Structures are given as C-alpha cells and as structure tokens.
Amino acid sequence: MRVRVEQTALPGIGVRHDLVTASGRRIGVVSHRSGRRDLVLYDQDDPDACIASLPLTDDEAEALADLLGASLMLGQLAGLRSQAAGLLTEQISIPAGSPWAHRRLGETRARTRTGASIVAVLRNREVIASPGPSFAFQTGDVVVVVGTREGLDGVAAILAESDPDG
C-alpha cells in the first residue's frame, strides 16, 4: 500500500509535508527555509489543528530518518526471508584493515561466484539500498546479503579474502 504525501508551500516559512497513517492520524514535517525541521502531530478531530510540534536539529532529523529507513528495509528483508524457504539474509562487516576497503563491489563478482546478492550496505547510520557495481566499500560498512546458506558463506569467504587480487 502506498502512502500519499501532501506538500504545501508555506510562503515565507518553507514547505510542509503531511501524511495520514493507517490508524487515521495525520503527521507532518515542516521544513523551514533556515534548514530547521519540525515534526508535527495534528488533532484527530480537527486536521487543521496542530496538537504537538517537535523541533529537530539536523542530526536528530537524520537519525530519525535513518532509524525509520533502516528498520523498514530490515523488516522487509525479514519478511522476504519468511516468504521464501531456504532464502537467508546475513550482515557481513568490512573490518578495519580489510583489503576490500575502497574497492568496488563489482570486483567481488559475488553474485556470479555465489548466487547470493548484496542488496544493501549500512554505512554510519545510512542505508545504501541496491548498491551498483561501482559502489566502493569503506571500513565499517555492513554488507547485507540475501541468498542460500552456501551463497552467504561464499560471499563471507570472498569478503574475508586477504588478497582479493590473488
């Protein structure tokens, strides 16, 4: 089910984006021209009346977006896993000193070699969904892989290689 987001220009202030949740609550985000953002909750009985407004710093807004985005993606992966017997999801870290740091995903040839797919990379608090072959790993990245047990083990072995060129 898609959610409809309404955008309203607020002359002299910025822009407001609102949506109605499945439970019927109306929430929104006011993005001020100054860069400030307010999370707003509207009165259930009067959709034009705001009953709570919470100002967010840039860091708070980013953290909230990351939490919502990461949990949604991981929840979708968990749902996918439960729908397809034998399909597993695993998270594999790129540790400090890994020869894969600064190398491209395409160089792993992970899907060709194992049949498993790297579907996302978690970096800092950001979810990078569907990274392409030119995507470069960094130390601390967490690679999200979907495939069979053998495929996941194969990707883990590739990312553990001490000499990717060897």
Coordinates of N, CA and C in Angstrom, one line a residue:
M1 N 0.8 -1.2 0.0 CA 0.0 0.0 0.0 C 0.9 1.2 0.0
R2 N 0.6 2.2 -0.9 CA 1.4 3.4 -1.0 C 0.8 4.4 -0.1
V3 N 1.6 5.3 0.4 CA 1.2 6.4 1.3 C 1.2 7.6 0.5
R4 N 0.1 8.4 0.6 CA 0.0 9.7 -0.1 C 0.6 10.8 0.7
V5 N 1.6 11.5 0.2 CA 2.2 12.6 0.9 C 1.8 13.9 0.3
E6 N 1.2 14.8 1.1 CA 0.8 16.1 0.5 C 1.8 17.1 0.8
Q7 N 2.1 17.9 -0.2 CA 3.1 19.0 0.0 C 2.4 20.3 -0.1
T8 N 2.7 21.2 0.9 CA 2.1 22.5 0.9 C 3.2 23.6 1.1
A9 N 3.2 24.5 0.2 CA 4.1 25.6 0.3 C 3.7 26.6 1.4
L10 N 4.6 27.0 2.3 CA 4.3 27.9 3.4 C 5.1 29.2 3.1
P11 N 4.5 30.1 2.4 CA 5.2 31.4 2.0 C 5.9 32.0 3.1
G12 N 7.2 32.3 2.9 CA 8.0 32.9 3.9 C 8.5 32.0 5.0
I13 N 8.1 30.8 5.0 CA 8.5 29.8 6.0 C 9.3 28.7 5.4
G14 N 8.7 28.0 4.4 CA 9.3 26.8 3.8 C 8.2 25.9 3.2
V15 N 8.2 24.7 3.5 CA 7.3 23.7 2.9 C 6.9 22.7 4.0
R16 N 5.6 22.2 3.9 CA 5.1 21.2 4.8 C 4.7 20.0 4.1
H17 N 5.1 18.8 4.6 CA 4.7 17.5 4.0 C 3.9 16.8 5.1
D18 N 2.7 16.4 4.7 CA 1.8 15.7 5.6 C 1.4 14.3 5.0
L19 N 1.1 13.4 5.9 CA 0.5 12.1 5.5 C -0.4 11.7 6.6
V20 N -1.3 10.8 6.2 CA -2.3 10.2 7.1 C -1.9 8.7 7.3
T21 N -1.7 8.3 8.6 CA -1.3 7.0 8.9 C -2.5 6.0 8.7
A22 N -2.2 4.7 8.7 CA -3.2 3.7 8.6 C -4.2 3.8 9.8
S23 N -3.7 4.3 10.9 CA -4.6 4.4 12.1 C -5.4 5.7 12.0
G24 N -5.2 6.5 11.0 CA -6.0 7.7 10.8 C -5.4 9.0 11.4
R25 N -4.2 8.9 11.9 CA -3.5 10.1 12.5 C -2.8 10.8 11.4
R26 N -2.9 12.1 11.5 CA -2.2 13.0 10.5 C -0.9 13.5 11.1
I27 N 0.2 13.3 10.4 CA 1.5 13.8 10.9 C 2.2 14.5 9.8
G28 N 3.1 15.3 10.1 CA 3.8 16.1 9.1 C 5.2 16.6 9.5
V29 N 5.9 17.1 8.5 CA 7.2 17.7 8.7 C 7.2 19.1 8.1
V30 N 7.5 20.1 8.9 CA 7.6 21.4 8.3 C 9.1 21.7 8.1
S31 N 9.5 21.9 6.9 CA 10.9 22.2 6.6 C 11.1 23.7 6.4
H32 N 11.7 24.3 7.3 CA 11.9 25.8 7.3 C 13.0 26.2 6.3
R33 N 12.9 27.4 5.8 CA 13.9 27.9 4.8 C 15.2 27.9 5.5
S34 N 15.3 28.1 6.8 CA 16.5 28.1 7.5 C 17.2 26.8 7.7
G35 N 16.5 25.7 7.3 CA 17.0 24.4 7.4 C 16.4 23.6 8.6
R36 N 15.8 24.4 9.5 CA 15.2 23.7 10.7 C 14.0 22.9 10.3
R37 N 13.7 21.8 10.9 CA 12.6 20.9 10.7 C 11.8 20.7 11.9
D38 N 10.5 20.7 11.8 CA 9.6 20.4 12.9 C 8.7 19.2 12.5
L39 N 8.7 18.2 13.5 CA 7.8 17.1 13.3 C 6.5 17.5 14.0
V40 N 5.4 17.4 13.3 CA 4.1 17.9 13.8 C 3.1 16.8 13.8
L41 N 2.2 16.8 14.9 CA 1.1 15.9 15.0 C -0.2 16.7 15.1
Y42 N -1.1 16.3 14.3 CA -2.4 17.1 14.2 C -3.4 16.5 15.1
D43 N -4.4 17.3 15.4 CA -5.6 16.9 16.3 C -6.4 15.9 15.4
Q44 N -6.8 14.8 16.1 CA -7.5 13.8 15.4 C -8.9 14.3 15.0
D45 N -9.5 15.2 15.8 CA -10.8 15.8 15.5 C -10.8 17.0 14.6
D46 N -9.7 17.7 14.5 CA -9.5 18.8 13.6 C -8.2 18.8 12.9
P47 N -8.2 18.2 11.7 CA -6.9 18.0 11.0 C -6.2 19.3 10.7
D48 N -6.8 20.5 10.9 CA -6.0 21.7 10.7 C -5.4 22.2 12.0
A49 N -5.6 21.6 13.1 CA -5.1 22.0 14.4 C -3.9 21.1 14.7
C50 N -2.8 21.7 15.0 CA -1.6 21.0 15.4 C -1.6 20.9 17.0
I51 N -1.5 19.7 17.5 CA -1.5 19.5 18.9 C -0.1 19.3 19.5
A52 N 0.9 19.0 18.6 CA 2.3 18.9 19.1 C 3.2 19.2 18.0
S53 N 4.3 19.9 18.3 CA 5.3 20.3 17.3 C 6.6 20.0 18.0
L54 N 7.5 19.3 17.4 CA 8.8 18.9 17.9 C 9.9 19.4 17.0
P55 N 10.6 20.5 17.4 CA 11.7 20.9 16.6 C 12.9 19.9 16.6
L56 N 13.5 19.6 15.4 CA 14.6 18.7 15.3 C 15.8 19.3 14.8
T57 N 16.9 19.1 15.3 CA 18.2 19.5 14.8 C 18.5 18.7 13.5
D58 N 19.4 19.1 12.7 CA 19.8 18.3 11.5 C 20.2 16.9 11.9
D59 N 21.0 16.8 13.0 CA 21.4 15.4 13.4 C 20.2 14.6 13.9
E60 N 19.3 15.2 14.6 CA 18.1 14.5 15.1 C 17.3 14.0 13.9
A61 N 17.1 14.9 13.0 CA 16.2 14.6 11.8 C 16.9 13.5 11.0
E62 N 18.2 13.5 10.8 CA 18.9 12.5 10.1 C 18.9 11.2 10.9
A63 N 19.0 11.2 12.2 CA 19.0 10.0 13.0 C 17.6 9.3 12.9
L64 N 16.5 10.2 13.0 CA 15.2 9.7 12.9 C 14.9 9.0 11.6
A65 N 15.3 9.7 10.5 CA 15.1 9.2 9.1 C 15.9 7.9 9.0
D66 N 17.1 7.8 9.5 CA 17.9 6.6 9.4 C 17.2 5.4 10.2
L67 N 16.7 5.7 11.4 CA 16.0 4.7 12.2 C 14.8 4.2 11.4
L68 N 14.0 5.1 10.9 CA 12.8 4.6 10.2 C 13.2 3.9 8.9
G69 N 14.1 4.4 8.2 CA 14.5 3.8 6.9 C 15.2 2.4 7.1
A70 N 16.1 2.4 8.0 CA 16.8 1.1 8.3 C 15.9 0.0 8.8
S71 N 15.0 0.4 9.7 CA 14.1 -0.6 10.3 C 13.2 -1.1 9.3
L72 N 12.7 -0.2 8.4 CA 11.8 -0.6 7.3 C 12.5 -1.6 6.4
M73 N 13.7 -1.3 5.9 CA 14.4 -2.1 5.0 C 14.7 -3.5 5.6
L74 N 15.2 -3.5 6.9 CA 15.5 -4.8 7.5 C 14.2 -5.6 7.8
G75 N 13.1 -4.9 8.1 CA 11.8 -5.6 8.2 C 11.3 -6.2 6.9
Q76 N 11.6 -5.5 5.8 CA 11.2 -6.0 4.5 C 12.0 -7.3 4.2
L77 N 13.3 -7.2 4.5 CA 14.2 -8.4 4.3 C 13.8 -9.5 5.2
A78 N 13.4 -9.3 6.4 CA 12.9 -10.3 7.3 C 11.7 -11.0 6.7
G79 N 10.8 -10.1 6.2 CA 9.5 -10.6 5.6 C 9.8 -11.5 4.4
L80 N 10.8 -11.0 3.6 CA 11.2 -11.8 2.4 C 11.7 -13.1 2.8
R81 N 12.5 -13.2 3.9 CA 13.1 -14.4 4.3 C 12.0 -15.4 4.7
S82 N 11.0 -14.9 5.4 CA 9.9 -15.8 5.9 C 9.1 -16.3 4.7
Q83 N 9.1 -15.6 3.6 CA 8.2 -15.9 2.5 C 8.9 -17.0 1.6
A84 N 10.2 -17.0 1.5 CA 10.9 -17.9 0.6 C 11.8 -18.9 1.4
A85 N 11.3 -20.1 1.5 CA 12.1 -21.1 2.3 C 13.4 -21.3 1.7
G86 N 14.4 -21.3 2.5 CA 15.8 -21.5 2.1 C 16.5 -20.2 1.7
L87 N 15.8 -19.1 1.7 CA 16.4 -17.8 1.4 C 16.8 -17.1 2.7
L88 N 18.0 -16.8 2.9 CA 18.5 -16.2 4.1 C 19.1 -14.8 3.9
T89 N 19.2 -14.1 5.0 CA 19.8 -12.7 5.0 C 20.9 -12.7 6.0
E90 N 22.0 -12.1 5.7 CA 23.1 -12.0 6.6 C 23.8 -10.7 6.4
Q91 N 24.3 -10.2 7.5 CA 25.1 -8.9 7.5 C 26.5 -9.2 7.8
I92 N 27.4 -8.7 6.9 CA 28.8 -9.0 6.9 C 29.6 -7.7 7.0
S93 N 30.4 -7.5 8.0 CA 31.2 -6.3 8.2 C 32.4 -6.2 7.3
I94 N 32.8 -5.0 7.0 CA 34.1 -4.8 6.3 C 34.9 -4.2 7.5
P95 N 35.8 -5.0 8.1 CA 36.5 -4.5 9.3 C 37.7 -3.7 8.9
A96 N 38.3 -3.0 9.9 CA 39.5 -2.2 9.7 C 40.6 -3.1 9.1
G97 N 41.3 -2.6 8.2 CA 42.4 -3.4 7.6 C 41.9 -4.3 6.5
S98 N 40.6 -4.3 6.2 CA 40.2 -5.2 5.1 C 40.7 -4.8 3.8
P99 N 41.2 -5.7 2.9 CA 41.6 -5.3 1.6 C 40.5 -4.8 0.7
W100 N 39.2 -5.0 1.2 CA 38.1 -4.6 0.4 C 37.7 -3.1 0.6
A101 N 38.3 -2.5 1.6 CA 38.0 -1.1 1.8 C 38.5 -0.3 0.6
H102 N 37.7 0.5 0.1 CA 38.0 1.4 -1.1 C 38.0 0.6 -2.4
R103 N 37.6 -0.7 -2.4 CA 37.5 -1.5 -3.6 C 36.0 -1.5 -4.0
R104 N 35.8 -1.8 -5.2 CA 34.4 -1.7 -5.8 C 33.7 -3.1 -5.6
L105 N 32.4 -2.9 -5.4 CA 31.5 -4.1 -5.2 C 31.6 -5.0 -6.4
G106 N 31.7 -4.5 -7.6 CA 31.8 -5.3 -8.8 C 33.0 -6.2 -8.9
E107 N 34.1 -5.8 -8.2 CA 35.3 -6.6 -8.1 C 35.1 -7.9 -7.4
T108 N 34.1 -7.9 -6.5 CA 33.9 -9.1 -5.7 C 33.3 -10.3 -6.6
R109 N 32.6 -9.9 -7.7 CA 31.8 -10.8 -8.5 C 31.0 -11.8 -7.7
A110 N 30.5 -11.2 -6.6 CA 29.8 -12.0 -5.6 C 28.6 -12.8 -6.2
R111 N 27.8 -12.1 -6.9 CA 26.6 -12.8 -7.4 C 27.0 -13.9 -8.4
T112 N 27.9 -13.6 -9.3 CA 28.4 -14.6 -10.3 C 29.0 -15.8 -9.6
R113 N 29.8 -15.5 -8.6 CA 30.6 -16.6 -7.9 C 29.7 -17.4 -7.0
T114 N 28.7 -16.8 -6.3 CA 28.0 -17.5 -5.2 C 26.5 -17.6 -5.5
G115 N 25.9 -16.8 -6.3 CA 24.5 -16.8 -6.5 C 23.8 -15.9 -5.5
A116 N 24.5 -15.4 -4.5 CA 23.9 -14.5 -3.5 C 24.0 -13.1 -3.9
S117 N 23.1 -12.2 -3.5 CA 23.1 -10.8 -3.9 C 23.4 -9.9 -2.7
I118 N 24.2 -8.9 -2.9 CA 24.4 -7.8 -2.0 C 23.3 -6.8 -2.2
V119 N 22.4 -6.7 -1.3 CA 21.2 -5.9 -1.6 C 21.3 -4.5 -0.9
A120 N 22.2 -4.3 0.1 CA 22.3 -3.0 0.7 C 23.6 -3.0 1.5
V121 N 24.0 -1.8 1.8 CA 25.2 -1.6 2.6 C 24.7 -0.6 3.7
L122 N 25.0 -0.9 5.0 CA 24.7 0.1 6.1 C 26.0 0.8 6.3
R123 N 26.0 2.1 6.2 CA 27.2 2.9 6.4 C 26.9 4.1 7.4
N124 N 27.6 4.1 8.5 CA 27.3 5.1 9.5 C 25.8 4.8 9.9
R125 N 24.9 5.7 9.7 CA 23.5 5.4 10.1 C 22.7 5.5 8.8
E126 N 23.3 5.3 7.7 CA 22.7 5.4 6.4 C 22.5 4.0 5.7
V127 N 21.4 3.8 5.1 CA 21.1 2.6 4.3 C 21.3 2.9 2.9
I128 N 22.3 2.2 2.2 CA 22.5 2.4 0.8 C 21.9 1.1 0.2
A129 N 20.7 1.3 -0.4 CA 20.0 0.2 -1.0 C 20.5 -0.1 -2.4
S130 N 20.5 -1.3 -2.8 CA 20.9 -1.7 -4.1 C 22.1 -1.1 -4.7
P131 N 23.2 -1.2 -4.0 CA 24.5 -0.6 -4.5 C 24.9 -1.2 -5.8
G132 N 25.4 -0.4 -6.7 CA 25.8 -0.9 -8.0 C 27.2 -1.4 -8.0
P133 N 27.6 -1.9 -9.2 CA 29.0 -2.4 -9.3 C 30.1 -1.4 -9.0
S134 N 29.8 -0.1 -9.2 CA 30.9 0.9 -9.0 C 30.9 1.3 -7.5
F135 N 30.0 0.8 -6.7 CA 30.0 1.2 -5.3 C 31.3 0.8 -4.6
A136 N 31.9 1.7 -3.9 CA 33.2 1.4 -3.2 C 32.9 1.2 -1.7
F137 N 33.4 0.0 -1.2 CA 33.3 -0.3 0.2 C 34.2 0.7 1.0
Q138 N 33.8 0.9 2.3 CA 34.6 1.6 3.3 C 34.7 0.8 4.5
T139 N 35.8 1.0 5.3 CA 35.9 0.3 6.6 C 34.7 0.7 7.4
G140 N 34.2 -0.4 8.1 CA 33.0 -0.1 8.9 C 31.7 -0.4 8.2
D141 N 31.7 -0.5 6.9 CA 30.4 -0.9 6.2 C 29.9 -2.2 6.7
V142 N 28.6 -2.4 6.7 CA 28.0 -3.6 6.9 C 27.2 -4.0 5.7
V143 N 27.6 -5.1 5.1 CA 27.0 -5.5 3.8 C 25.9 -6.5 4.1
V144 N 24.7 -6.2 3.5 CA 23.5 -7.0 3.7 C 23.4 -7.9 2.4
V145 N 23.4 -9.2 2.7 CA 23.5 -10.2 1.6 C 22.2 -11.1 1.7
V146 N 21.6 -11.4 0.6 CA 20.5 -12.3 0.5 C 20.8 -13.5 -0.4
G147 N 20.5 -14.7 0.1 CA 20.8 -15.9 -0.7 C 20.7 -17.2 0.1
T148 N 21.1 -18.2 -0.5 CA 21.1 -19.5 0.2 C 22.3 -19.5 1.2
R149 N 22.3 -20.5 2.1 CA 23.3 -20.7 3.1 C 24.7 -20.7 2.4
E150 N 24.8 -21.5 1.3 CA 26.0 -21.7 0.6 C 26.4 -20.4 0.0
G151 N 25.5 -19.6 -0.6 CA 25.8 -18.3 -1.2 C 26.3 -17.3 -0.2
L152 N 25.6 -17.3 1.0 CA 26.0 -16.4 2.1 C 27.4 -16.7 2.5
D153 N 27.7 -18.0 2.7 CA 29.0 -18.4 3.1 C 30.1 -18.0 2.1
G154 N 29.7 -18.2 0.8 CA 30.6 -17.8 -0.3 C 30.9 -16.3 -0.3
V155 N 29.9 -15.5 -0.1 CA 30.2 -14.0 0.0 C 31.0 -13.7 1.2
A156 N 30.7 -14.3 2.3 CA 31.6 -14.1 3.5 C 33.0 -14.5 3.3
A157 N 33.2 -15.6 2.5 CA 34.6 -16.0 2.2 C 35.3 -15.0 1.3
I158 N 34.5 -14.5 0.3 CA 35.1 -13.5 -0.6 C 35.5 -12.3 0.2
L159 N 34.6 -11.8 1.1 CA 34.9 -10.6 1.8 C 36.0 -10.8 2.9
A160 N 36.3 -12.0 3.2 CA 37.4 -12.3 4.2 C 38.7 -12.6 3.5
E161 N 38.7 -12.6 2.1 CA 40.0 -12.8 1.4 C 41.0 -11.8 1.8
S162 N 42.2 -12.3 2.1 CA 43.2 -11.3 2.5 C 43.9 -10.7 1.2
D163 N 43.7 -11.3 0.1 CA 44.3 -10.8 -1.1 C 43.3 -10.9 -2.3
P164 N 42.4 -10.0 -2.4 CA 41.4 -10.1 -3.5 C 42.0 -10.2 -4.9
D165 N 43.2 -9.8 -5.1 CA 43.8 -10.0 -6.4 C 44.5 -11.3 -6.6
G166 N 44.6 -12.0 -5.5 CA 45.4 -13.3 -5.5 C 44.6 -14.4 -6.1

